[in-house]
Amino acid sequence: MSSTAARVAIVTGGSRGIGRQVVARLAADGYAIVVNYASNDAEGRAAVAEAVGRGGQAIAVRADVGDPEAVAALFDAAEQTFGGVDVVVHAAGIMNPPTPLAELDLNVLDRVLRVNVRGTFAVAQQAARRLRRGGALITFSTSAIGLALPGYGAYAASKGAVEGLTLILARELRGRDVTVNTVAPGPTATDLFLKGKDEETVARLAAQPPLERLGLPADIAEAVAFLAGPARWVNGQVLRVNGGIV
């Protein structure tokens, strides 16, 4: 399978949650998609089937984003299959159960940093080397940074590193016609967010934004599609997609 006409997007964490919705949204816009996933082959295949059902081309590639060799192979697969890479959406990430710093197991911190920080650097490094002119890199942070919720120190710290990289990398890519931006969702109805929360907690968080609801993966995917395509004058920014919560 190959394509010289369609723009090509790699979506890490593309088999579930927000990443899965991004795959569907970009496929509907005519992108050829490389769906990256960490471990669940069935979910990877399902994301590809959904993208094809939206009229796009797609393949699934299993890769650990914290492994630079695996990430390089992911980009190789995109280039070999579709001829190049125009957009990279790095949606892969993990969240530890909220834990006060005094009680945090630093082995848990290491796992969070490996995926959320090392993974972002590994993906961004390949994107910086390989994105074609007119391309876009979109990484993910979290509005939990602004909310400063107790217990979210490890997760917020990992995403703060992502935000710190955004403008620096945009400036490093001067002259390449490649944009670098970060999307920072607020509370969004995904398995990652809902896991371990009781109904009262979910209802309280849903009531915080002026729009009085949780975000949906489709809300986030719309912002990603904007940054991936028409938003060529938005660069080096962190876009808080959270319904006005912070």
PDB file of C-alpha atoms in Angstrom:
ATOM      1  CA  MET A   1       0.000   0.000   0.000  1.00  0.00           C
ATOM      2  CA  SER A   2       1.337   3.431  -0.853  1.00  0.00           C
ATOM      3  CA  SER A   3       0.086   6.942  -1.383  1.00  0.00           C
ATOM      4  CA  THR A   4       1.740  10.007  -2.870  1.00  0.00           C
ATOM      5  CA  ALA A   5      -1.306  12.291  -2.643  1.00  0.00           C
ATOM      6  CA  ALA A   6      -2.634  11.923   0.882  1.00  0.00           C
ATOM      7  CA  ARG A   7      -0.966  13.592   3.837  1.00  0.00           C
ATOM      8  CA  VAL A   8       0.425  11.000   6.204  1.00  0.00           C
ATOM      9  CA  ALA A   9      -0.046  11.037   9.969  1.00  0.00           C
ATOM     10  CA  ILE A  10       1.475   8.927  12.714  1.00  0.00           C
ATOM     11  CA  VAL A  11      -0.717   8.771  15.817  1.00  0.00           C
ATOM     12  CA  THR A  12       0.908   7.253  18.885  1.00  0.00           C
ATOM     13  CA  GLY A  13      -1.479   5.800  21.420  1.00  0.00           C
ATOM     14  CA  GLY A  14      -3.885   5.588  18.503  1.00  0.00           C
ATOM     15  CA  SER A  15      -5.740   2.449  19.514  1.00  0.00           C
ATOM     16  CA  ARG A  16      -7.652   3.856  22.491  1.00  0.00           C
ATOM     17  CA  GLY A  17      -9.168   6.987  24.014  1.00  0.00           C
ATOM     18  CA  ILE A  18      -8.275  10.356  22.573  1.00  0.00           C
ATOM     19  CA  GLY A  19      -5.713   8.850  20.210  1.00  0.00           C
ATOM     20  CA  ARG A  20      -8.353   6.535  18.728  1.00  0.00           C
ATOM     21  CA  GLN A  21     -10.666   9.478  18.097  1.00  0.00           C
ATOM     22  CA  VAL A  22      -7.810  11.426  16.494  1.00  0.00           C
ATOM     23  CA  VAL A  23      -7.216   8.496  14.128  1.00  0.00           C
ATOM     24  CA  ALA A  24     -10.871   8.514  13.074  1.00  0.00           C
ATOM     25  CA  ARG A  25     -10.954  12.310  12.688  1.00  0.00           C
ATOM     26  CA  LEU A  26      -7.813  12.525  10.579  1.00  0.00           C
ATOM     27  CA  ALA A  27      -8.909   9.552   8.459  1.00  0.00           C
ATOM     28  CA  ALA A  28     -12.152  11.390   7.731  1.00  0.00           C
ATOM     29  CA  ASP A  29     -10.018  14.344   6.596  1.00  0.00           C
ATOM     30  CA  GLY A  30      -8.265  12.110   4.080  1.00  0.00           C
ATOM     31  CA  TYR A  31      -5.021  11.350   5.893  1.00  0.00           C
ATOM     32  CA  ALA A  32      -3.215   8.055   5.550  1.00  0.00           C
ATOM     33  CA  ILE A  33      -2.731   6.927   9.139  1.00  0.00           C
ATOM     34  CA  VAL A  34      -0.112   4.912  10.958  1.00  0.00           C
ATOM     35  CA  VAL A  35      -1.772   3.772  14.181  1.00  0.00           C
ATOM     36  CA  ASN A  36       0.786   3.155  16.888  1.00  0.00           C
ATOM     37  CA  TYR A  37      -0.172   1.090  19.917  1.00  0.00           C
ATOM     38  CA  ALA A  38       1.711  -0.384  22.869  1.00  0.00           C
ATOM     39  CA  SER A  39       0.391  -3.902  23.394  1.00  0.00           C
ATOM     40  CA  ASN A  40      -3.204  -4.664  22.390  1.00  0.00           C
ATOM     41  CA  ASP A  41      -3.130  -6.065  18.845  1.00  0.00           C
ATOM     42  CA  ALA A  42      -6.911  -6.348  18.628  1.00  0.00           C
ATOM     43  CA  GLU A  43      -7.402  -2.672  19.501  1.00  0.00           C
ATOM     44  CA  GLY A  44      -4.773  -1.712  16.927  1.00  0.00           C
ATOM     45  CA  ARG A  45      -6.590  -3.648  14.226  1.00  0.00           C
ATOM     46  CA  ALA A  46      -9.924  -2.147  15.286  1.00  0.00           C
ATOM     47  CA  ALA A  47      -8.533   1.396  15.004  1.00  0.00           C
ATOM     48  CA  VAL A  48      -7.278   0.616  11.502  1.00  0.00           C
ATOM     49  CA  ALA A  49     -10.670  -0.798  10.512  1.00  0.00           C
ATOM     50  CA  GLU A  50     -12.390   2.336  11.803  1.00  0.00           C
ATOM     51  CA  ALA A  51     -10.004   4.576   9.856  1.00  0.00           C
ATOM     52  CA  VAL A  52     -10.587   2.601   6.673  1.00  0.00           C
ATOM     53  CA  GLY A  53     -14.321   2.811   7.319  1.00  0.00           C
ATOM     54  CA  ARG A  54     -13.958   6.605   7.407  1.00  0.00           C
ATOM     55  CA  GLY A  55     -12.468   6.477   3.915  1.00  0.00           C
ATOM     56  CA  GLY A  56      -8.791   6.577   4.837  1.00  0.00           C
ATOM     57  CA  GLN A  57      -5.798   4.323   4.455  1.00  0.00           C
ATOM     58  CA  ALA A  58      -4.252   2.922   7.623  1.00  0.00           C
ATOM     59  CA  ILE A  59      -1.810   0.444   9.080  1.00  0.00           C
ATOM     60  CA  ALA A  60      -1.093  -0.492  12.690  1.00  0.00           C
ATOM     61  CA  VAL A  61       2.429  -0.617  14.131  1.00  0.00           C
ATOM     62  CA  ARG A  62       3.188  -1.886  17.615  1.00  0.00           C
ATOM     63  CA  ALA A  63       5.951   0.086  19.339  1.00  0.00           C
ATOM     64  CA  ASP A  64       7.008   1.152  22.814  1.00  0.00           C
ATOM     65  CA  VAL A  65       7.385   4.935  22.637  1.00  0.00           C
ATOM     66  CA  GLY A  66      10.040   4.816  25.349  1.00  0.00           C
ATOM     67  CA  ASP A  67      12.290   2.693  23.112  1.00  0.00           C
ATOM     68  CA  PRO A  68      14.057   4.928  20.558  1.00  0.00           C
ATOM     69  CA  GLU A  69      14.802   2.015  18.237  1.00  0.00           C
ATOM     70  CA  ALA A  70      11.148   1.012  18.198  1.00  0.00           C
ATOM     71  CA  VAL A  71      10.135   4.613  17.515  1.00  0.00           C
ATOM     72  CA  ALA A  72      12.601   4.830  14.623  1.00  0.00           C
ATOM     73  CA  ALA A  73      11.095   1.616  13.216  1.00  0.00           C
ATOM     74  CA  LEU A  74       7.628   3.156  13.539  1.00  0.00           C
ATOM     75  CA  PHE A  75       8.701   6.087  11.359  1.00  0.00           C
ATOM     76  CA  ASP A  76      10.420   3.685   8.950  1.00  0.00           C
ATOM     77  CA  ALA A  77       7.135   1.832   8.530  1.00  0.00           C
ATOM     78  CA  ALA A  78       5.307   5.085   7.760  1.00  0.00           C
ATOM     79  CA  GLU A  79       7.860   6.081   5.140  1.00  0.00           C
ATOM     80  CA  GLN A  80       8.013   2.630   3.557  1.00  0.00           C
ATOM     81  CA  THR A  81       4.246   2.283   3.383  1.00  0.00           C
ATOM     82  CA  PHE A  82       3.082   5.795   2.556  1.00  0.00           C
ATOM     83  CA  GLY A  83       6.202   7.582   1.302  1.00  0.00           C
ATOM     84  CA  GLY A  84       6.809  10.045   4.138  1.00  0.00           C
ATOM     85  CA  VAL A  85       5.398  11.696   7.254  1.00  0.00           C
ATOM     86  CA  ASP A  86       3.514  15.011   7.415  1.00  0.00           C
ATOM     87  CA  VAL A  87       1.891  14.981  10.847  1.00  0.00           C
ATOM     88  CA  VAL A  88       2.852  13.337  14.120  1.00  0.00           C
ATOM     89  CA  VAL A  89       0.298  13.261  16.926  1.00  0.00           C
ATOM     90  CA  HIS A  90       1.924  11.961  20.079  1.00  0.00           C
ATOM     91  CA  ALA A  91      -1.071  10.936  22.187  1.00  0.00           C
ATOM     92  CA  ALA A  92       0.542   7.991  24.000  1.00  0.00           C
ATOM     93  CA  GLY A  93       0.789   8.519  27.733  1.00  0.00           C
ATOM     94  CA  ILE A  94       0.070   7.019  31.134  1.00  0.00           C
ATOM     95  CA  MET A  95      -1.334   8.330  34.401  1.00  0.00           C
ATOM     96  CA  ASN A  96      -0.541   6.938  37.826  1.00  0.00           C
ATOM     97  CA  PRO A  97      -3.246   6.760  40.514  1.00  0.00           C
ATOM     98  CA  PRO A  98      -3.332  10.127  42.357  1.00  0.00           C
ATOM     99  CA  THR A  99      -0.855   9.836  45.216  1.00  0.00           C
ATOM    100  CA  PRO A 100       0.539  12.447  47.624  1.00  0.00           C
ATOM    101  CA  LEU A 101       4.240  13.050  47.071  1.00  0.00           C
ATOM    102  CA  ALA A 102       5.097  11.812  50.555  1.00  0.00           C
ATOM    103  CA  GLU A 103       3.614   8.415  49.668  1.00  0.00           C
ATOM    104  CA  LEU A 104       4.734   8.177  46.033  1.00  0.00           C
ATOM    105  CA  ASP A 105       6.651   5.055  45.018  1.00  0.00           C
ATOM    106  CA  LEU A 106       9.529   6.394  42.932  1.00  0.00           C
ATOM    107  CA  ASN A 107       9.414   3.268  40.787  1.00  0.00           C
ATOM    108  CA  VAL A 108       5.958   4.446  39.721  1.00  0.00           C
ATOM    109  CA  LEU A 109       7.437   7.874  38.981  1.00  0.00           C
ATOM    110  CA  ASP A 110      10.086   6.221  36.800  1.00  0.00           C
ATOM    111  CA  ARG A 111       7.386   4.475  34.731  1.00  0.00           C
ATOM    112  CA  VAL A 112       5.433   7.702  34.265  1.00  0.00           C
ATOM    113  CA  LEU A 113       8.543   9.617  33.227  1.00  0.00           C
ATOM    114  CA  ARG A 114       9.648   6.878  30.848  1.00  0.00           C
ATOM    115  CA  VAL A 115       6.428   6.982  28.858  1.00  0.00           C
ATOM    116  CA  ASN A 116       5.433  10.631  29.191  1.00  0.00           C
ATOM    117  CA  VAL A 117       8.831  12.338  29.037  1.00  0.00           C
ATOM    118  CA  ARG A 118      11.289   9.918  27.443  1.00  0.00           C
ATOM    119  CA  GLY A 119       8.537   8.790  25.041  1.00  0.00           C
ATOM    120  CA  THR A 120       7.817  12.372  24.016  1.00  0.00           C
ATOM    121  CA  PHE A 121      11.503  13.076  23.428  1.00  0.00           C
ATOM    122  CA  ALA A 122      11.946   9.879  21.382  1.00  0.00           C
ATOM    123  CA  VAL A 123       8.931  10.630  19.182  1.00  0.00           C
ATOM    124  CA  ALA A 124       9.753  14.334  18.859  1.00  0.00           C
ATOM    125  CA  GLN A 125      13.341  13.514  17.902  1.00  0.00           C
ATOM    126  CA  GLN A 126      12.225  11.365  14.973  1.00  0.00           C
ATOM    127  CA  ALA A 127       9.600  13.938  14.005  1.00  0.00           C
ATOM    128  CA  ALA A 128      12.241  16.679  13.993  1.00  0.00           C
ATOM    129  CA  ARG A 129      14.390  14.603  11.663  1.00  0.00           C
ATOM    130  CA  ARG A 130      11.719  13.332   9.301  1.00  0.00           C
ATOM    131  CA  LEU A 131       8.658  15.580   9.025  1.00  0.00           C
ATOM    132  CA  ARG A 132       8.208  16.977   5.539  1.00  0.00           C
ATOM    133  CA  ARG A 133       7.788  20.689   4.841  1.00  0.00           C
ATOM    134  CA  GLY A 134       4.348  21.882   5.853  1.00  0.00           C
ATOM    135  CA  GLY A 135       4.329  19.296   8.627  1.00  0.00           C
ATOM    136  CA  ALA A 136       3.130  19.426  12.203  1.00  0.00           C
ATOM    137  CA  LEU A 137       4.069  17.799  15.487  1.00  0.00           C
ATOM    138  CA  ILE A 138       1.343  17.772  18.132  1.00  0.00           C
ATOM    139  CA  THR A 139       2.180  16.519  21.614  1.00  0.00           C
ATOM    140  CA  PHE A 140      -0.054  16.134  24.657  1.00  0.00           C
ATOM    141  CA  SER A 141       0.035  17.757  28.075  1.00  0.00           C
ATOM    142  CA  THR A 142      -2.785  18.143  30.605  1.00  0.00           C
ATOM    143  CA  SER A 143      -4.827  20.911  32.164  1.00  0.00           C
ATOM    144  CA  ALA A 144      -4.088  19.202  35.497  1.00  0.00           C
ATOM    145  CA  ILE A 145      -0.978  21.401  35.556  1.00  0.00           C
ATOM    146  CA  GLY A 146      -3.119  24.529  35.981  1.00  0.00           C
ATOM    147  CA  LEU A 147      -5.563  22.839  38.324  1.00  0.00           C
ATOM    148  CA  ALA A 148      -2.708  21.849  40.676  1.00  0.00           C
ATOM    149  CA  LEU A 149      -4.740  19.019  42.175  1.00  0.00           C
ATOM    150  CA  PRO A 150      -3.193  17.264  45.198  1.00  0.00           C
ATOM    151  CA  GLY A 151      -1.952  13.821  44.278  1.00  0.00           C
ATOM    152  CA  TYR A 152      -1.218  14.656  40.648  1.00  0.00           C
ATOM    153  CA  GLY A 153       2.406  15.671  41.184  1.00  0.00           C
ATOM    154  CA  ALA A 154       4.048  12.896  39.154  1.00  0.00           C
ATOM    155  CA  TYR A 155       1.658  13.163  36.217  1.00  0.00           C
ATOM    156  CA  ALA A 156       1.680  16.976  36.135  1.00  0.00           C
ATOM    157  CA  ALA A 157       5.467  17.079  36.411  1.00  0.00           C
ATOM    158  CA  SER A 158       5.824  14.711  33.462  1.00  0.00           C
ATOM    159  CA  LYS A 159       3.529  16.840  31.338  1.00  0.00           C
ATOM    160  CA  GLY A 160       5.253  20.039  32.440  1.00  0.00           C
ATOM    161  CA  ALA A 161       8.338  18.653  30.735  1.00  0.00           C
ATOM    162  CA  VAL A 162       6.341  18.254  27.522  1.00  0.00           C
ATOM    163  CA  GLU A 163       5.189  21.857  27.672  1.00  0.00           C
ATOM    164  CA  GLY A 164       8.742  23.032  28.323  1.00  0.00           C
ATOM    165  CA  LEU A 165       9.920  21.344  25.136  1.00  0.00           C
ATOM    166  CA  THR A 166       7.245  22.786  22.842  1.00  0.00           C
ATOM    167  CA  LEU A 167       8.501  26.290  22.054  1.00  0.00           C
ATOM    168  CA  ILE A 168      12.144  25.214  22.192  1.00  0.00           C
ATOM    169  CA  LEU A 169      11.604  22.582  19.507  1.00  0.00           C
ATOM    170  CA  ALA A 170       9.508  24.972  17.411  1.00  0.00           C
ATOM    171  CA  ARG A 171      12.472  27.366  17.418  1.00  0.00           C
ATOM    172  CA  GLU A 172      14.961  24.608  16.680  1.00  0.00           C
ATOM    173  CA  LEU A 173      12.973  23.800  13.528  1.00  0.00           C
ATOM    174  CA  ARG A 174      13.314  27.336  12.144  1.00  0.00           C
ATOM    175  CA  GLY A 175      13.347  27.271   8.360  1.00  0.00           C
ATOM    176  CA  ARG A 176      11.734  23.829   8.092  1.00  0.00           C
ATOM    177  CA  ASP A 177       8.081  25.023   7.781  1.00  0.00           C
ATOM    178  CA  VAL A 178       7.125  22.584  10.554  1.00  0.00           C
ATOM    179  CA  THR A 179       4.910  23.598  13.460  1.00  0.00           C
ATOM    180  CA  VAL A 180       5.173  22.231  17.008  1.00  0.00           C
ATOM    181  CA  ASN A 181       2.246  22.579  19.400  1.00  0.00           C
ATOM    182  CA  THR A 182       0.855  20.884  22.481  1.00  0.00           C
ATOM    183  CA  VAL A 183      -2.758  20.096  23.347  1.00  0.00           C
ATOM    184  CA  ALA A 184      -3.591  20.103  27.073  1.00  0.00           C
ATOM    185  CA  PRO A 185      -7.014  18.516  27.622  1.00  0.00           C
ATOM    186  CA  GLY A 186      -9.053  19.022  30.733  1.00  0.00           C
ATOM    187  CA  PRO A 187     -11.082  16.186  32.298  1.00  0.00           C
ATOM    188  CA  THR A 188     -12.102  14.027  29.335  1.00  0.00           C
ATOM    189  CA  ALA A 189     -14.335  10.956  29.332  1.00  0.00           C
ATOM    190  CA  THR A 190     -11.745   8.293  28.544  1.00  0.00           C
ATOM    191  CA  ASP A 191     -10.876   5.045  30.286  1.00  0.00           C
ATOM    192  CA  LEU A 192      -7.586   6.634  31.406  1.00  0.00           C
ATOM    193  CA  PHE A 193      -9.428   9.453  33.168  1.00  0.00           C
ATOM    194  CA  LEU A 194     -12.388   7.508  34.540  1.00  0.00           C
ATOM    195  CA  LYS A 195     -10.399   4.571  35.945  1.00  0.00           C
ATOM    196  CA  GLY A 196     -10.442   4.513  39.741  1.00  0.00           C
ATOM    197  CA  LYS A 197     -12.819   7.482  40.150  1.00  0.00           C
ATOM    198  CA  ASP A 198     -16.185   7.146  41.859  1.00  0.00           C
ATOM    199  CA  GLU A 199     -19.360   8.764  40.489  1.00  0.00           C
ATOM    200  CA  GLU A 200     -19.187  11.644  42.956  1.00  0.00           C
ATOM    201  CA  THR A 201     -15.659  12.569  41.869  1.00  0.00           C
ATOM    202  CA  VAL A 202     -16.550  12.388  38.193  1.00  0.00           C
ATOM    203  CA  ALA A 203     -19.658  14.533  38.716  1.00  0.00           C
ATOM    204  CA  ARG A 204     -17.665  17.131  40.670  1.00  0.00           C
ATOM    205  CA  LEU A 205     -15.037  17.407  37.932  1.00  0.00           C
ATOM    206  CA  ALA A 206     -17.697  17.536  35.212  1.00  0.00           C
ATOM    207  CA  ALA A 207     -19.358  20.493  36.959  1.00  0.00           C
ATOM    208  CA  GLN A 208     -16.197  22.633  37.070  1.00  0.00           C
ATOM    209  CA  PRO A 209     -16.079  24.001  33.497  1.00  0.00           C
ATOM    210  CA  PRO A 210     -18.583  26.734  32.558  1.00  0.00           C
ATOM    211  CA  LEU A 211     -19.929  24.272  29.965  1.00  0.00           C
ATOM    212  CA  GLU A 212     -20.725  21.882  32.853  1.00  0.00           C
ATOM    213  CA  ARG A 213     -19.672  18.594  31.322  1.00  0.00           C
ATOM    214  CA  LEU A 214     -16.651  16.414  30.780  1.00  0.00           C
ATOM    215  CA  GLY A 215     -14.807  16.810  27.533  1.00  0.00           C
ATOM    216  CA  LEU A 216     -15.263  14.133  24.908  1.00  0.00           C
ATOM    217  CA  PRO A 217     -12.465  12.569  22.860  1.00  0.00           C
ATOM    218  CA  ALA A 218     -14.099  14.142  19.794  1.00  0.00           C
ATOM    219  CA  ASP A 219     -13.665  17.610  21.337  1.00  0.00           C
ATOM    220  CA  ILE A 220      -9.931  17.017  21.629  1.00  0.00           C
ATOM    221  CA  ALA A 221      -9.670  15.490  18.154  1.00  0.00           C
ATOM    222  CA  GLU A 222     -11.160  18.655  16.643  1.00  0.00           C
ATOM    223  CA  ALA A 223      -8.374  20.726  18.185  1.00  0.00           C
ATOM    224  CA  VAL A 224      -5.768  18.277  16.916  1.00  0.00           C
ATOM    225  CA  ALA A 225      -7.202  18.392  13.390  1.00  0.00           C
ATOM    226  CA  PHE A 226      -6.992  22.202  13.504  1.00  0.00           C
ATOM    227  CA  LEU A 227      -3.338  22.146  14.528  1.00  0.00           C
ATOM    228  CA  ALA A 228      -2.527  19.394  12.031  1.00  0.00           C
ATOM    229  CA  GLY A 229      -3.948  21.219   9.043  1.00  0.00           C
ATOM    230  CA  PRO A 230      -5.173  24.802   8.768  1.00  0.00           C
ATOM    231  CA  ALA A 231      -3.413  26.291  11.810  1.00  0.00           C
ATOM    232  CA  ARG A 232      -0.122  27.089  10.088  1.00  0.00           C
ATOM    233  CA  TRP A 233       0.377  30.342  12.048  1.00  0.00           C
ATOM    234  CA  VAL A 234      -0.025  28.643  15.428  1.00  0.00           C
ATOM    235  CA  ASN A 235       3.410  27.485  16.514  1.00  0.00           C
ATOM    236  CA  GLY A 236       5.161  26.771  19.801  1.00  0.00           C
ATOM    237  CA  GLN A 237       1.918  26.991  21.749  1.00  0.00           C
ATOM    238  CA  VAL A 238       0.106  25.030  24.458  1.00  0.00           C
ATOM    239  CA  LEU A 239      -3.619  24.903  23.683  1.00  0.00           C
ATOM    240  CA  ARG A 240      -5.758  24.181  26.746  1.00  0.00           C
ATOM    241  CA  VAL A 241      -8.810  22.317  25.466  1.00  0.00           C
ATOM    242  CA  ASN A 242     -10.864  22.128  28.637  1.00  0.00           C
ATOM    243  CA  GLY A 243     -14.165  23.995  28.354  1.00  0.00           C
ATOM    244  CA  GLY A 244     -12.880  26.940  30.353  1.00  0.00           C
ATOM    245  CA  ILE A 245     -11.893  25.024  33.479  1.00  0.00           C
ATOM    246  CA  VAL A 246      -8.572  26.924  33.892  1.00  0.00           C
TER     247      VAL A 246
END
